[in-house]
C-alpha cells in the first residue's frame, strides 16, 4: 500500500522525482505498536477510567455472588460494687452491680479474629466448604480447597469482623457468607467460643487469685502441725504436760506448807507458855512442825532436782515451743482470713458475656454493594487520572 502526501516540489530535485500532480514519493505505514500508542493517547480517559469501571460493573452486576450478613452484639462485664457511665445500658448494668471490662472485651474481639478462633471453628463447622459454596463467584470464594492456616485466617478476616465501641462498651460481630444459614451458624459459634473464652478467663483469674492464699494457708497449716508435734515430743520426752504450770504448782504447794508451818509454830509457842513440855498438845504440835518441815524440804529438793523437778533449760525450751505454737496459730488464722477474702474478691471480679443481639438470619444479600462499588471505582480512577494528567502536563511544560 502506498500513501501519497501533497508537498511543494523541491527546487533542488529533478523533475522526474516528483509524483503526479505534485505528490511526493511513497511513505511506509506506521507499525502496530505505534498505532496502539496513538489509539491509547487519543482514548486515554476511556481506557484508564471508563473501561475498568465498565468491567467492574459487569462483574458486580453479572458475576458476583450475593453475600448474606449475620450480625450479633454482646457485652463483657465484670461484677463489682460500682460502675461507670457510657449510655443507658452501661448505667443499668452499673446499677445491677457490674463494671465495664474494656480490656477483656478487646481481648475477646482480638480472639474472634485469631488463629485459635479459626481453628476451633474448623472443628465445629465445615468452614472451608462454607467459603467454597458452588454459588460463590470465582473472585469472592476461597480459592484453596485445603488452605494453610494463614491463608484461611486472611480470608476469614475479610468475611468476619468484630468491633468494640468504647462509648457503650458493646462489641459488634458481623459475619458474611454465601448462604444466610451459614452466616448465622458461624456467628453463633463465634459467640459460643467467646463465652468459653470468658469462662476460661474467669477460671484463670480465680486460680491466680486463690493460689497464693492457698499456698500461704498450706504453709500455715504445716507450721501449726510442726509446732504441735514438737510440743508433743517435748512432753513425751520430759514426762510433763506443762513444766511452767508444774513448777508454779510446786511453788504454790511450798507456799501453802510454809504457811501451815508458821501457824503450827505460833500455836506451839503459845501452848508452851501455859503447858508443860510433856503435854500431849505440845507433842502433837512438835510432830506437826517436824512433818511440815520435812514436806517443805522434800518439795524444795524435788523442785531443784534435775530428774524430778524443772530445769532452766526445760523452761526455755518449753517457752520457745509455746511461742512458736502461738505464732503458728496466729499465722493460720491470718491465712484462713486471707483465703476467704481472696475467694470473695475472685467472685466479685468475675466476668460475664451477655448477648445483647442474637445472630440474625439474613433475608436479602447486603453484599456486594454493586452501585456504591461502581461509583467508588469510577471516582478513584477519575482522581488518579486527573493527578496523572497534571503530573505529565507539568513535566512537558518543564521540558519545553
Tab-separated table of C-alpha atoms in Angstrom, residues 168-335:
chain	number	residue	atom	x	y	z
A	168	UNK	CA	-21.228	1.996	75.074
A	169	UNK	CA	-18.936	-0.980	75.698
A	170	UNK	CA	-20.876	-3.078	73.153
A	171	UNK	CA	-18.985	-5.377	70.778
A	172	UNK	CA	-20.473	-5.963	67.316
A	173	UNK	CA	-19.806	-9.150	65.374
A	174	UNK	CA	-20.531	-9.320	61.640
A	175	UNK	CA	-20.148	-12.457	59.502
A	176	UNK	CA	-20.622	-12.765	55.735
A	177	UNK	CA	-21.022	-15.883	53.611
A	178	UNK	CA	-22.845	-17.054	50.511
A	179	UNK	CA	-25.792	-18.543	52.415
A	180	UNK	CA	-27.766	-16.887	55.223
A	181	UNK	CA	-27.818	-20.017	57.376
A	182	UNK	CA	-24.033	-20.317	57.088
A	183	UNK	CA	-23.550	-16.754	58.314
A	184	UNK	CA	-25.858	-17.337	61.271
A	185	UNK	CA	-24.141	-20.608	62.164
A	186	UNK	CA	-20.674	-19.027	62.103
A	187	UNK	CA	-21.822	-16.050	64.194
A	188	UNK	CA	-23.483	-18.343	66.729
A	189	UNK	CA	-20.371	-20.490	67.077
A	190	UNK	CA	-18.190	-17.399	67.466
A	191	UNK	CA	-20.402	-16.213	70.326
A	192	UNK	CA	-20.149	-19.642	71.931
A	193	UNK	CA	-16.358	-19.526	71.599
A	194	UNK	CA	-16.360	-16.064	73.175
A	195	UNK	CA	-18.358	-17.325	76.146
A	196	UNK	CA	-15.947	-20.227	76.561
A	197	UNK	CA	-13.019	-17.792	76.453
A	198	UNK	CA	-14.616	-15.632	79.150
A	199	UNK	CA	-15.180	-18.734	81.289
A	200	UNK	CA	-11.516	-19.664	80.890
A	201	UNK	CA	-10.519	-16.138	81.886
A	202	UNK	CA	-12.729	-16.446	84.966
A	203	UNK	CA	-11.132	-19.715	85.962
A	204	UNK	CA	-7.663	-18.301	85.374
A	205	UNK	CA	-8.341	-15.210	87.485
A	206	UNK	CA	-9.840	-17.293	90.269
A	207	UNK	CA	-6.939	-19.733	90.198
A	208	UNK	CA	-4.365	-16.936	90.199
A	209	UNK	CA	-6.153	-15.100	92.989
A	210	UNK	CA	-6.594	-18.169	95.169
A	211	UNK	CA	-3.274	-19.859	94.513
A	212	UNK	CA	-1.164	-17.515	96.652
A	213	UNK	CA	-3.691	-17.522	99.508
A	214	UNK	CA	-3.993	-21.302	99.362
A	215	UNK	CA	-0.218	-21.735	99.401
A	216	UNK	CA	0.029	-19.421	102.408
A	217	UNK	CA	-2.693	-21.412	104.177
A	218	UNK	CA	-0.869	-24.663	103.430
A	219	UNK	CA	2.346	-23.265	104.894
A	220	UNK	CA	0.461	-22.055	107.988
A	221	UNK	CA	-1.145	-25.468	108.498
A	222	UNK	CA	2.221	-27.172	108.132
A	223	UNK	CA	3.720	-24.764	110.666
A	224	UNK	CA	0.960	-25.450	113.187
A	225	UNK	CA	1.360	-29.188	112.693
A	226	UNK	CA	5.122	-28.971	113.204
A	227	UNK	CA	4.668	-26.857	116.359
A	228	UNK	CA	2.171	-29.325	117.808
A	229	UNK	CA	4.422	-32.297	117.006
A	230	UNK	CA	7.370	-30.544	118.649
A	231	UNK	CA	5.287	-29.833	121.747
A	232	UNK	CA	4.079	-33.440	121.910
A	233	UNK	CA	7.638	-34.708	121.591
A	234	UNK	CA	8.774	-32.448	124.384
A	235	UNK	CA	6.001	-33.621	126.700
A	236	UNK	CA	6.696	-37.252	125.953
A	237	UNK	CA	10.409	-36.785	126.449
A	238	UNK	CA	10.193	-34.716	129.630
A	239	UNK	CA	7.155	-36.532	131.090
A	240	UNK	CA	5.410	-33.215	131.776
A	241	UNK	CA	2.381	-31.664	130.160
A	242	UNK	CA	3.294	-28.138	131.201
A	243	UNK	CA	6.600	-27.581	133.037
A	244	UNK	CA	5.780	-23.997	133.836
A	245	UNK	CA	2.442	-24.953	135.340
A	246	UNK	CA	4.009	-27.828	137.248
A	247	UNK	CA	6.661	-25.520	138.698
A	248	UNK	CA	4.001	-22.987	139.604
A	249	UNK	CA	2.001	-25.684	141.393
A	250	UNK	CA	5.117	-26.828	143.237
A	251	UNK	CA	5.924	-23.294	144.357
A	252	UNK	CA	2.287	-22.804	145.412
A	253	UNK	CA	2.428	-26.056	147.409
A	254	UNK	CA	5.618	-24.951	149.174
A	255	UNK	CA	3.960	-21.651	149.989
A	256	UNK	CA	0.965	-23.377	151.500
A	257	UNK	CA	3.216	-25.713	153.543
A	258	UNK	CA	5.266	-22.806	154.829
A	259	UNK	CA	2.043	-21.050	155.841
A	260	UNK	CA	0.927	-24.115	157.749
A	261	UNK	CA	4.391	-24.414	159.334
A	262	UNK	CA	4.305	-20.819	160.508
A	263	UNK	CA	0.844	-21.333	162.010
A	264	UNK	CA	1.953	-24.530	163.800
A	265	UNK	CA	4.989	-22.807	165.268
A	266	UNK	CA	2.842	-19.939	166.505
A	267	UNK	CA	0.462	-22.378	168.197
A	268	UNK	CA	3.398	-24.258	169.786
A	269	UNK	CA	4.867	-21.048	171.149
A	270	UNK	CA	1.514	-20.120	172.654
A	271	UNK	CA	0.911	-23.547	174.209
A	272	UNK	CA	4.397	-23.710	175.738
A	273	UNK	CA	3.645	-20.641	177.851
A	274	UNK	CA	0.954	-22.436	179.878
A	275	UNK	CA	1.676	-26.158	179.466
A	276	UNK	CA	4.496	-28.436	180.482
A	277	UNK	CA	6.854	-29.922	177.985
A	278	UNK	CA	5.294	-33.361	178.274
A	279	UNK	CA	1.829	-32.086	177.480
A	280	UNK	CA	0.181	-34.081	174.600
A	281	UNK	CA	-0.732	-30.856	172.871
A	282	UNK	CA	2.885	-29.771	172.792
A	283	UNK	CA	3.945	-33.148	171.476
A	284	UNK	CA	1.313	-33.009	168.736
A	285	UNK	CA	2.366	-29.568	167.595
A	286	UNK	CA	6.028	-30.541	167.522
A	287	UNK	CA	5.243	-33.596	165.416
A	288	UNK	CA	3.221	-31.451	163.061
A	289	UNK	CA	6.030	-28.903	162.733
A	290	UNK	CA	8.501	-31.682	162.049
A	291	UNK	CA	6.265	-33.171	159.374
A	292	UNK	CA	5.700	-29.829	157.678
A	293	UNK	CA	9.385	-29.088	157.702
A	294	UNK	CA	10.101	-32.439	156.064
A	295	UNK	CA	7.478	-31.869	153.383
A	296	UNK	CA	8.857	-28.434	152.590
A	297	UNK	CA	12.364	-29.808	152.332
A	298	UNK	CA	11.170	-32.628	150.087
A	299	UNK	CA	9.288	-30.211	147.809
A	300	UNK	CA	12.302	-27.928	147.589
A	301	UNK	CA	14.522	-30.894	146.765
A	302	UNK	CA	12.185	-32.112	144.042
A	303	UNK	CA	11.842	-28.632	142.607
A	304	UNK	CA	15.613	-28.211	142.411
A	305	UNK	CA	16.309	-31.743	141.218
A	306	UNK	CA	17.063	-32.199	137.504
A	307	UNK	CA	15.441	-35.598	137.432
A	308	UNK	CA	12.266	-34.789	139.367
A	309	UNK	CA	11.984	-31.006	139.050
A	310	UNK	CA	12.026	-28.473	136.174
A	311	UNK	CA	15.355	-27.105	134.985
A	312	UNK	CA	16.018	-23.744	133.375
A	313	UNK	CA	16.746	-25.437	130.074
A	314	UNK	CA	13.356	-27.125	130.163
A	315	UNK	CA	11.721	-23.799	130.911
A	316	UNK	CA	13.494	-22.146	127.972
A	317	UNK	CA	12.650	-24.929	125.533
A	318	UNK	CA	9.043	-25.042	126.614
A	319	UNK	CA	8.699	-21.270	126.301
A	320	UNK	CA	10.195	-21.378	122.804
A	321	UNK	CA	7.811	-24.121	121.736
A	322	UNK	CA	4.877	-22.243	123.255
A	323	UNK	CA	5.774	-19.042	121.405
A	324	UNK	CA	6.208	-20.948	118.119
A	325	UNK	CA	2.835	-22.644	118.613
A	326	UNK	CA	1.095	-19.332	119.293
A	327	UNK	CA	2.710	-17.705	116.252
A	328	UNK	CA	1.746	-20.663	114.074
A	329	UNK	CA	-1.860	-20.459	115.222
A	330	UNK	CA	-1.931	-16.711	114.540
A	331	UNK	CA	-0.461	-17.324	111.065
A	332	UNK	CA	-3.093	-19.970	110.404
A	333	UNK	CA	-5.904	-17.616	111.420
A	334	UNK	CA	-4.496	-14.853	109.199
A	335	UNK	CA	-4.041	-17.218	106.230
